[in-house]
PDB file of C-alpha atoms in Angstrom:
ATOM      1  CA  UNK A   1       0.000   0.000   0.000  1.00  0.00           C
ATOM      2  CA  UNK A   2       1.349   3.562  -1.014  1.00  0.00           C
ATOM      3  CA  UNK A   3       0.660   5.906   1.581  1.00  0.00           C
ATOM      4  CA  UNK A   4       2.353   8.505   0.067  1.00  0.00           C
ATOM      5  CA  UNK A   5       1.317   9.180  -3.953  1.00  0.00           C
ATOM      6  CA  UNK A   6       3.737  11.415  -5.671  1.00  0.00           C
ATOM      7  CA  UNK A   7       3.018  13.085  -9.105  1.00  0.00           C
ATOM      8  CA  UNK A   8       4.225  13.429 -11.760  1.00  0.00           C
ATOM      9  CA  UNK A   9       6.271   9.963 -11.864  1.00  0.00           C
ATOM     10  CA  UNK A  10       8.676  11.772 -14.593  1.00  0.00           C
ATOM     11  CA  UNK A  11       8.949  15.385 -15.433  1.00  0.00           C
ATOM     12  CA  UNK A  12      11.039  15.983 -18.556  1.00  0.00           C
ATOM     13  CA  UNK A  13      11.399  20.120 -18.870  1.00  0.00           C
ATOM     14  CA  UNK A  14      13.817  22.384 -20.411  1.00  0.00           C
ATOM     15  CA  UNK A  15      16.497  24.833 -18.475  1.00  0.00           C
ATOM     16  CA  UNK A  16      14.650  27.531 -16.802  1.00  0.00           C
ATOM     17  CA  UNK A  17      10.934  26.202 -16.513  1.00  0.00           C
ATOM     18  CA  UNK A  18       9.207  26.000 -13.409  1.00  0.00           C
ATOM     19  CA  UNK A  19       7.787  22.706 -11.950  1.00  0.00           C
ATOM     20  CA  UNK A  20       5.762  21.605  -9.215  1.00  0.00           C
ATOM     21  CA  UNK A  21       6.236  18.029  -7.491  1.00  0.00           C
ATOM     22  CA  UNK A  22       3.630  16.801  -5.547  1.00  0.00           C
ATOM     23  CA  UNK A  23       2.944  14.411  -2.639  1.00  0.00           C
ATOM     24  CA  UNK A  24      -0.573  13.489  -1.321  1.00  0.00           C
ATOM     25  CA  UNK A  25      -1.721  11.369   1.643  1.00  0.00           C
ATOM     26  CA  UNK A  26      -5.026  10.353   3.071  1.00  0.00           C
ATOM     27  CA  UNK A  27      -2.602  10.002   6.279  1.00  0.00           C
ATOM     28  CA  UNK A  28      -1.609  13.349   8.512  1.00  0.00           C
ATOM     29  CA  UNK A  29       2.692  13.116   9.655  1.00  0.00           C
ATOM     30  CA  UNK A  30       3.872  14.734  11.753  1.00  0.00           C
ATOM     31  CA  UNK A  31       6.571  15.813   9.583  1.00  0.00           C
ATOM     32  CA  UNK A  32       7.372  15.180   5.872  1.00  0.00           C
ATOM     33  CA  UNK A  33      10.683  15.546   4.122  1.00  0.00           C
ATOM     34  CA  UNK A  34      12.062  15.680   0.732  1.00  0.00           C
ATOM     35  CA  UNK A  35      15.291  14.184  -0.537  1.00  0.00           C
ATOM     36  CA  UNK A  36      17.017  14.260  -3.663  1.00  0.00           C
ATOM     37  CA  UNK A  37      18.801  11.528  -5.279  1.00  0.00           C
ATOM     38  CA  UNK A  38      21.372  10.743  -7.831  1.00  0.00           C
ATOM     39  CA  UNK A  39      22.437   8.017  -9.783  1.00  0.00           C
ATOM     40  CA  UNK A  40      23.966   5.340  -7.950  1.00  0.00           C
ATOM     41  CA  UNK A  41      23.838   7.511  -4.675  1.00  0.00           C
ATOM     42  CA  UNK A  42      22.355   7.624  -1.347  1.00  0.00           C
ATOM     43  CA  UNK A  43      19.195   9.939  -0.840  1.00  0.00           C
ATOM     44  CA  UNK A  44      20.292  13.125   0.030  1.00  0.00           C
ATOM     45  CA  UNK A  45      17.969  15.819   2.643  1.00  0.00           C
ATOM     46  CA  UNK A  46      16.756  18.866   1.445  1.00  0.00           C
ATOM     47  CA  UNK A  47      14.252  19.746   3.722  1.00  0.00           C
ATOM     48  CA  UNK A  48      12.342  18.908   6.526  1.00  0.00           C
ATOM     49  CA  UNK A  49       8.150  20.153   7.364  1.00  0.00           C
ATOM     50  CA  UNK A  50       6.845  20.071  10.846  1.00  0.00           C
ATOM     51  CA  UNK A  51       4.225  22.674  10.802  1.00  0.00           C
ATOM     52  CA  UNK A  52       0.770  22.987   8.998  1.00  0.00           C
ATOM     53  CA  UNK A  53       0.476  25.541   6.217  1.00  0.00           C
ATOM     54  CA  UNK A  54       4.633  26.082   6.267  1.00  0.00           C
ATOM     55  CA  UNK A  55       6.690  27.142   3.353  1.00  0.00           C
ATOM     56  CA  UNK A  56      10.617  26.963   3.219  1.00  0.00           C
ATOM     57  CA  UNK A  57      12.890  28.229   0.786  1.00  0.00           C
ATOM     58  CA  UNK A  58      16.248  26.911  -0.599  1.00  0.00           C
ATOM     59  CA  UNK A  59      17.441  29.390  -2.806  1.00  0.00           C
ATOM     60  CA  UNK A  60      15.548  28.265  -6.159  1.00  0.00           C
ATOM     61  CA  UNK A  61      13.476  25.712  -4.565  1.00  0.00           C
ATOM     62  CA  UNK A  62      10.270  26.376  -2.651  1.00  0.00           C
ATOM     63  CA  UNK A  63       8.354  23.679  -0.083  1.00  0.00           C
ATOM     64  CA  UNK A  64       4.779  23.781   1.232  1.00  0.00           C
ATOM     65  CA  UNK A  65       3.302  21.390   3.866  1.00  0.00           C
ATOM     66  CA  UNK A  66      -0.349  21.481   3.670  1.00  0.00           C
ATOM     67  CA  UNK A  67      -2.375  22.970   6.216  1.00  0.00           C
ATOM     68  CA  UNK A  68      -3.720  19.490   7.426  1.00  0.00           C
ATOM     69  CA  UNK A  69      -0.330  18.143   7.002  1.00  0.00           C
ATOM     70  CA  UNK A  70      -1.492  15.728   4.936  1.00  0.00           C
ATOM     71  CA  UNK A  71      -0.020  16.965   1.653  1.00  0.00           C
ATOM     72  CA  UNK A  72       2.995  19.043   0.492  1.00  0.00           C
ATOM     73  CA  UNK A  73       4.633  20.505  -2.720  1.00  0.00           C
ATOM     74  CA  UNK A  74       8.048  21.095  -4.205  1.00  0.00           C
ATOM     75  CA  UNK A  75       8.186  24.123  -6.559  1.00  0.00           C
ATOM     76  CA  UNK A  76      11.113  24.466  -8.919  1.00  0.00           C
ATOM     77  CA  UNK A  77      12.066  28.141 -10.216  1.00  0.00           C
ATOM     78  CA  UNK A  78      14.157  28.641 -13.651  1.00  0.00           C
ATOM     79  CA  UNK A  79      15.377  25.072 -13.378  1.00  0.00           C
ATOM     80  CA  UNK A  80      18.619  24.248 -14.260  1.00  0.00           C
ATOM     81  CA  UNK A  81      20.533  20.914 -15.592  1.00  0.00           C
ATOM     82  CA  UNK A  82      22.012  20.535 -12.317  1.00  0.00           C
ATOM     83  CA  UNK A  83      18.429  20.159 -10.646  1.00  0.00           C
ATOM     84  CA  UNK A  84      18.179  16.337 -12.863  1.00  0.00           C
ATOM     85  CA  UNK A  85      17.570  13.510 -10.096  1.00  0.00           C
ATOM     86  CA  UNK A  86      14.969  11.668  -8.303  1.00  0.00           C
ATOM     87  CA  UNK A  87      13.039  13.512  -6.074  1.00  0.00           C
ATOM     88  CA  UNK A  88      11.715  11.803  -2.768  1.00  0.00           C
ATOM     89  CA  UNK A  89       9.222  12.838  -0.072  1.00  0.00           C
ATOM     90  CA  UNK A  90       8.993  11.244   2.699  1.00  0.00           C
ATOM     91  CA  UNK A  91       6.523  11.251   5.740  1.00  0.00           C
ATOM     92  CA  UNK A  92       7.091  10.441   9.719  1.00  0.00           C
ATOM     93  CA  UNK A  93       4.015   9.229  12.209  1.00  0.00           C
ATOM     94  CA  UNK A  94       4.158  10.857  15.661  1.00  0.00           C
ATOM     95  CA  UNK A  95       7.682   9.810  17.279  1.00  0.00           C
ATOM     96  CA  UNK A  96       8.752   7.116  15.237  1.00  0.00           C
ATOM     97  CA  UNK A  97      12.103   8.332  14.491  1.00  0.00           C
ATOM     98  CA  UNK A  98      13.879   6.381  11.718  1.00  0.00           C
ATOM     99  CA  UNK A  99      10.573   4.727  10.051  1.00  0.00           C
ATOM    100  CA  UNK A 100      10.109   6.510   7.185  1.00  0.00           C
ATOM    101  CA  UNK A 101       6.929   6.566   4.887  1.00  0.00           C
ATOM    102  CA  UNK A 102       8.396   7.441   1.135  1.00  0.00           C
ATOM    103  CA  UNK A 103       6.288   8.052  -1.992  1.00  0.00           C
ATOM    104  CA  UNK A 104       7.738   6.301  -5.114  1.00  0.00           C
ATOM    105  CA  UNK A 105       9.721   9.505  -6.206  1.00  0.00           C
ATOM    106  CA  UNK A 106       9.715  12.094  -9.297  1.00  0.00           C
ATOM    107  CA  UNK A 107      12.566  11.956 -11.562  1.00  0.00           C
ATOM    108  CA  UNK A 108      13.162  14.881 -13.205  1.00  0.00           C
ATOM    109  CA  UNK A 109      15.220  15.737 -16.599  1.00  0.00           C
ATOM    110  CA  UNK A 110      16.245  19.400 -16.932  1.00  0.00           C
ATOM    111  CA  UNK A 111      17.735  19.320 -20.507  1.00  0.00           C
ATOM    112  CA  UNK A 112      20.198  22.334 -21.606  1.00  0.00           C
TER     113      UNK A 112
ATOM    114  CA  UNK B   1      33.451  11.946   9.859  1.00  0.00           C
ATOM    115  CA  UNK B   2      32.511   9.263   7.618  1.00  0.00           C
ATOM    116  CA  UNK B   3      28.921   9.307   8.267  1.00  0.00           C
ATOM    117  CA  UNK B   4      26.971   6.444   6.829  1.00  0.00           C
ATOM    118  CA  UNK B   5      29.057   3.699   5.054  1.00  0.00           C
ATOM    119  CA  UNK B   6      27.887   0.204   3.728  1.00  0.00           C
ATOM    120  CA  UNK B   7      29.893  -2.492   2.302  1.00  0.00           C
ATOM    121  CA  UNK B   8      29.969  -4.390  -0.120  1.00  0.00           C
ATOM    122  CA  UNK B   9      28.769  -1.710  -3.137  1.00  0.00           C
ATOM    123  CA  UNK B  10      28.193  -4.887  -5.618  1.00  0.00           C
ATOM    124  CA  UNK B  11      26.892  -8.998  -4.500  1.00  0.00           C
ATOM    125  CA  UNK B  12      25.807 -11.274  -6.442  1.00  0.00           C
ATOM    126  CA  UNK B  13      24.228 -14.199  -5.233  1.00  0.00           C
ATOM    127  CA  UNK B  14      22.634 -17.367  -5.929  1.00  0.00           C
ATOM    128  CA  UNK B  15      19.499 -18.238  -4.822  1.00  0.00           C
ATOM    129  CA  UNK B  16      19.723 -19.904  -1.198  1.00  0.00           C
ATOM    130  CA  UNK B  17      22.993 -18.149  -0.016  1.00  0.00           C
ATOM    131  CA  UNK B  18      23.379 -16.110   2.727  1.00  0.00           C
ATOM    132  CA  UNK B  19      25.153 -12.960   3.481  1.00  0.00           C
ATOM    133  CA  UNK B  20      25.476 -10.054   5.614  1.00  0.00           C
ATOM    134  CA  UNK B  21      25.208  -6.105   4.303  1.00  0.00           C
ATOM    135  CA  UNK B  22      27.384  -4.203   6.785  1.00  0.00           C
ATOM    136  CA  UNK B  23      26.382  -0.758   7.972  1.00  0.00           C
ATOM    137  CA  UNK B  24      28.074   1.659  10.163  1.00  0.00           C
ATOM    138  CA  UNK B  25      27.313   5.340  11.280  1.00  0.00           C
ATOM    139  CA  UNK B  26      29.963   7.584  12.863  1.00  0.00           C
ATOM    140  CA  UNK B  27      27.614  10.391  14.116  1.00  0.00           C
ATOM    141  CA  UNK B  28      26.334   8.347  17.270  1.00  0.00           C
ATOM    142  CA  UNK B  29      22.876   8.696  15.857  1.00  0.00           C
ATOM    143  CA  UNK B  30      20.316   6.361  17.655  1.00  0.00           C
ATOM    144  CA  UNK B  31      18.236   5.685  15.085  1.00  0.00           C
ATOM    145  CA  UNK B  32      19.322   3.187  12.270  1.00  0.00           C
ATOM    146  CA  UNK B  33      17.071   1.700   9.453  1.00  0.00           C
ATOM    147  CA  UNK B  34      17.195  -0.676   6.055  1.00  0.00           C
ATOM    148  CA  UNK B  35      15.646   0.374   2.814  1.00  0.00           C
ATOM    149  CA  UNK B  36      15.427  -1.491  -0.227  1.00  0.00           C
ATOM    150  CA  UNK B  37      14.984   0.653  -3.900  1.00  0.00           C
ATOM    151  CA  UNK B  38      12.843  -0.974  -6.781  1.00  0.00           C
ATOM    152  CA  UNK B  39      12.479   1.229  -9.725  1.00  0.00           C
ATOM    153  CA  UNK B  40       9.203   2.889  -9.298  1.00  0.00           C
ATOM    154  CA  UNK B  41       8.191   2.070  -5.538  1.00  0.00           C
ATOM    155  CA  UNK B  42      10.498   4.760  -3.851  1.00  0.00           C
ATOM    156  CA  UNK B  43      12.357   2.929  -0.532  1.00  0.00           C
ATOM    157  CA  UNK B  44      10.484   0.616   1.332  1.00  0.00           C
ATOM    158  CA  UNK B  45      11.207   0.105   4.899  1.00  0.00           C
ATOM    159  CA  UNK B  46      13.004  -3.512   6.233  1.00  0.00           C
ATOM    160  CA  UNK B  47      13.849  -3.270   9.632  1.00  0.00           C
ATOM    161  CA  UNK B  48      14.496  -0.398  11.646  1.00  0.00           C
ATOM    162  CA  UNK B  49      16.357   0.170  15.445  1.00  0.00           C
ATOM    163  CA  UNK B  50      15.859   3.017  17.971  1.00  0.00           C
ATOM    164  CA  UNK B  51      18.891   2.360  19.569  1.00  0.00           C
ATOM    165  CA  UNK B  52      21.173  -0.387  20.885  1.00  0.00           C
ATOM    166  CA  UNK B  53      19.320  -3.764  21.504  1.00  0.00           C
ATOM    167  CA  UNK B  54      16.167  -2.494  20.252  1.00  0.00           C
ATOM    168  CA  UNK B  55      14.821  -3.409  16.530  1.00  0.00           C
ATOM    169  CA  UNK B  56      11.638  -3.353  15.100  1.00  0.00           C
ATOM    170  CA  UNK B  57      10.066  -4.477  11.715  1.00  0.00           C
ATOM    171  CA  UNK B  58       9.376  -2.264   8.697  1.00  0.00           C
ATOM    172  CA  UNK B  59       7.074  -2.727   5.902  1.00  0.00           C
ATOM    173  CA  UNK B  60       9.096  -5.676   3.900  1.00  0.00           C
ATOM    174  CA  UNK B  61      10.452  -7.943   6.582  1.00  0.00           C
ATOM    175  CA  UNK B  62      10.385 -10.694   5.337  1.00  0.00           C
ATOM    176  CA  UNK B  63      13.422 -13.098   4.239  1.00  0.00           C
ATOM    177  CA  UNK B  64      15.222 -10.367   6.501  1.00  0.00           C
ATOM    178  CA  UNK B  65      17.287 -10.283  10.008  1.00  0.00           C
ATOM    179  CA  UNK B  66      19.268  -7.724  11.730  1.00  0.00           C
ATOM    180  CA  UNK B  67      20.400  -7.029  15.391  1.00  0.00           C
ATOM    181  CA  UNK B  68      22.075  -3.815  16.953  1.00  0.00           C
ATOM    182  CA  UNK B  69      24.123  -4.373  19.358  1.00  0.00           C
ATOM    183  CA  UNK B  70      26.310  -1.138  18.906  1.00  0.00           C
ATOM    184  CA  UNK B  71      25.143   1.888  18.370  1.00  0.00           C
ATOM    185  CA  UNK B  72      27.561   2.337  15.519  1.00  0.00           C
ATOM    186  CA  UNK B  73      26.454  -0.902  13.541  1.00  0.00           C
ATOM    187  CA  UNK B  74      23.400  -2.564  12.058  1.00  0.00           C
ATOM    188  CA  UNK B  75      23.750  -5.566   9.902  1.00  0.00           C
ATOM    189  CA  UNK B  76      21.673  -6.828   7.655  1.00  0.00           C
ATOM    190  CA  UNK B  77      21.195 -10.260   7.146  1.00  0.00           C
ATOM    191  CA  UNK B  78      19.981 -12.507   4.286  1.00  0.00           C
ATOM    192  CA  UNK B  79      18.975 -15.731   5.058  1.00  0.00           C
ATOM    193  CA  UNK B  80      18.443 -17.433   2.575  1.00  0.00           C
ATOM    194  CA  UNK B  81      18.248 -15.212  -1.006  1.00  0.00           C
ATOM    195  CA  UNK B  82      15.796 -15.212  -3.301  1.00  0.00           C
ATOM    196  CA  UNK B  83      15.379 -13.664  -6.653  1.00  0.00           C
ATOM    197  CA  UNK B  84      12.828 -10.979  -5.375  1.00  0.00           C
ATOM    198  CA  UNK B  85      15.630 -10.104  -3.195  1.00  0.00           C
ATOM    199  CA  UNK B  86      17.486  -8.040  -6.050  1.00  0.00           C
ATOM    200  CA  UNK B  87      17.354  -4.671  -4.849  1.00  0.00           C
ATOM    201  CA  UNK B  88      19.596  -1.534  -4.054  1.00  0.00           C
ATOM    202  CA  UNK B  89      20.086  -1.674  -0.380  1.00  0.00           C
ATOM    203  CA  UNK B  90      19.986   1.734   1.856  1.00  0.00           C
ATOM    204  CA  UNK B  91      21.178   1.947   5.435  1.00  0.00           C
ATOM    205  CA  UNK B  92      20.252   5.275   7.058  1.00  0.00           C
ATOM    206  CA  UNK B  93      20.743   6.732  10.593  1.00  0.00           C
ATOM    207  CA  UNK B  94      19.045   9.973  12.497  1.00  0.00           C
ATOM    208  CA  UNK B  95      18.420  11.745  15.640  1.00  0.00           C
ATOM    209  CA  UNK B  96      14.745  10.448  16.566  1.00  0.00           C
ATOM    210  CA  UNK B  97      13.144  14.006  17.036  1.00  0.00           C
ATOM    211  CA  UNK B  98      14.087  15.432  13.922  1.00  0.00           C
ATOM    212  CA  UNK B  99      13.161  12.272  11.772  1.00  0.00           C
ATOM    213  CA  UNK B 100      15.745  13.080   9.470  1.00  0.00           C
ATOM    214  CA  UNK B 101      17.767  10.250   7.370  1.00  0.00           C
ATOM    215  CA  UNK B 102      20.938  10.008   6.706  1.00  0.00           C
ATOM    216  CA  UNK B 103      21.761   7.623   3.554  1.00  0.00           C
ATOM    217  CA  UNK B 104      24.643   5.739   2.872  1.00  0.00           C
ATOM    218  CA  UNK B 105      25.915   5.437  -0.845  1.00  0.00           C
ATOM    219  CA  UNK B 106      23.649   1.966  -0.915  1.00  0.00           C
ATOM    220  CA  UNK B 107      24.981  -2.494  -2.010  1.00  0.00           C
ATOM    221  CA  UNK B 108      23.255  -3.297  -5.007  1.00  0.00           C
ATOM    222  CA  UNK B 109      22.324  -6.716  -5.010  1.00  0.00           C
ATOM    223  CA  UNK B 110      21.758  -9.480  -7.479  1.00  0.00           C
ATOM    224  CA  UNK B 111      20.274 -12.916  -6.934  1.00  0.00           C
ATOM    225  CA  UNK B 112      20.300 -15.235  -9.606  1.00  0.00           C
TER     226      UNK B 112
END
C-alpha cells in the first residue's frame, strides 16, 4: 500500500521552466521531508516540514506542507541541468524516528 | 566523519545463499534503518532500530534479520536469497526528534 502518492512519476522540462512536485496522503505526519537523489547515490535531505500551512525556501526551490499536514509541494524556479535527479518525499508518524513513509519519487530531466 | 558507510557496493548471489550487508554510522545517531529501492516504488522500509538492543520491523520484513548491538552498527542479514531479493540496499541513521535520514551510498544486489 502507497501511503504517500507522488506526481508526476517523470517530469522531462527544459532549463529555466518552473515545476511543481507533488505528494498526497489520506494520512496526517507529523513531519514530511524531501530528498534528492542521484544516480547510484544515497538519498540526500533537502528539507524537513513540521508545521501545517509552512513554506521553506532553498534558494531556487520552494516547499509547502499542507495545512492538514497531509499533503505538500516542491516548486522548482528557472530550473537548471544541475536540478536532474529523483526527487523523494517522505513522511514520519508521531515519534517514530527512523521509520520513514516514502512516496515512489519524481525523476526529473532538466535538458540544456 | 565518515557518516553512513555500507559495504559491499556490488553482490551477487545465488538463490539460497546467505550474506550479511554491513552498515556503520559515525555520528552516534540512535536511530538506524534498512531500505530497499525498486524502480518505481520509492524505498520501502526492512527493519528499523531506535537504539542499541532495540529493533523493530518495517514494511518488507520478510526473508530479513538484523540485530544492533552497537550503536555504531546494524547488519543486515539474508537468510536465505531469493530472486525478489534483487534490490539496491539503503542503510540510514538519524536523531529520533528530527526524523531526518541520513543515507549511505547503498549495495546493489543481485540474486540469480
Amino acid at each position: 500500500t502507497q501511503l504517500l502518492e507522488q506526481s508526476p512519476q517523470f517530469l522531462s522540462i527544459q532549463e529555466g521552466e518552473n515545476l511543481t512536485v507533488y505528494c498526497n496522503s489520506s494520512s496526517v505526519f507529523s513531519s514530511l521531508q524531501w530528498y534528492r537523489q542521484e544516480p547510484g547515490e544515497g538519498p540526500v535531505l533537502l528539507v524537513t516540514v513540521v508545521t501545517g500551512g509552512e513554506v521553506k525556501k532553498l534558494k531556487r526551490l520552494t516547499f509547502q506542507f499542507g495545512d492538514a499536514r497531509k499533503d505538500s509541494s516542491l516548486h522548482i524556479t528557472a530550473a537548471q541541468p544541475g536540478d536532474t535527479g529523483l526527487y523523494l518525499c517522505a513522511g514520519a508518524h508521531g515519534n517514530q524516528g527512523g521509520k520513514l513513509i516514502f512516496g515512489q519519487g519524481t525523476e526529473l530531466s532538466v535538458k540544456p | 566523519n565518515a557518516g553512513v558507510t555500507q559495504t559491499p557496493k556490488f553482490q551477487v548471489l545465488k538463490t539460497g545463499q546467505s550474506m550479511t550487508l554491513q552498515c556503520a554510522q559515525d555520528m552516534n545517531h540512535e536511530y538506524m534503518s534498512w531500505y530497499r529501492q525498486d524502480p518505481g516504488m520509492g524505498l520501502r522500509l526492512i527493519h528499523y532500530s531506535v537504539g542499541a538492543g532495540i529493533t523493530d520491523q518495517g514494511e518488507v520484513p520478510n526473508g530479513y534479520n538484523v540485530s544492533r548491538s552497537t550503536t555504531e552498527d546494524f547488519p543486515l542479514r539474508l537468510l536465505s536469497a531469493a530472486p525478489s531479493q534483487t534490490s539496491v540496499y539503503f542503510c540510514a541513521s538519524g536523531i529520533g526528534f528530527s526524523y531526518e535520514q541520513y543515507f549511505g551510498p547503498g549495495t546493489r544486489l543481485t540474486v540469480t
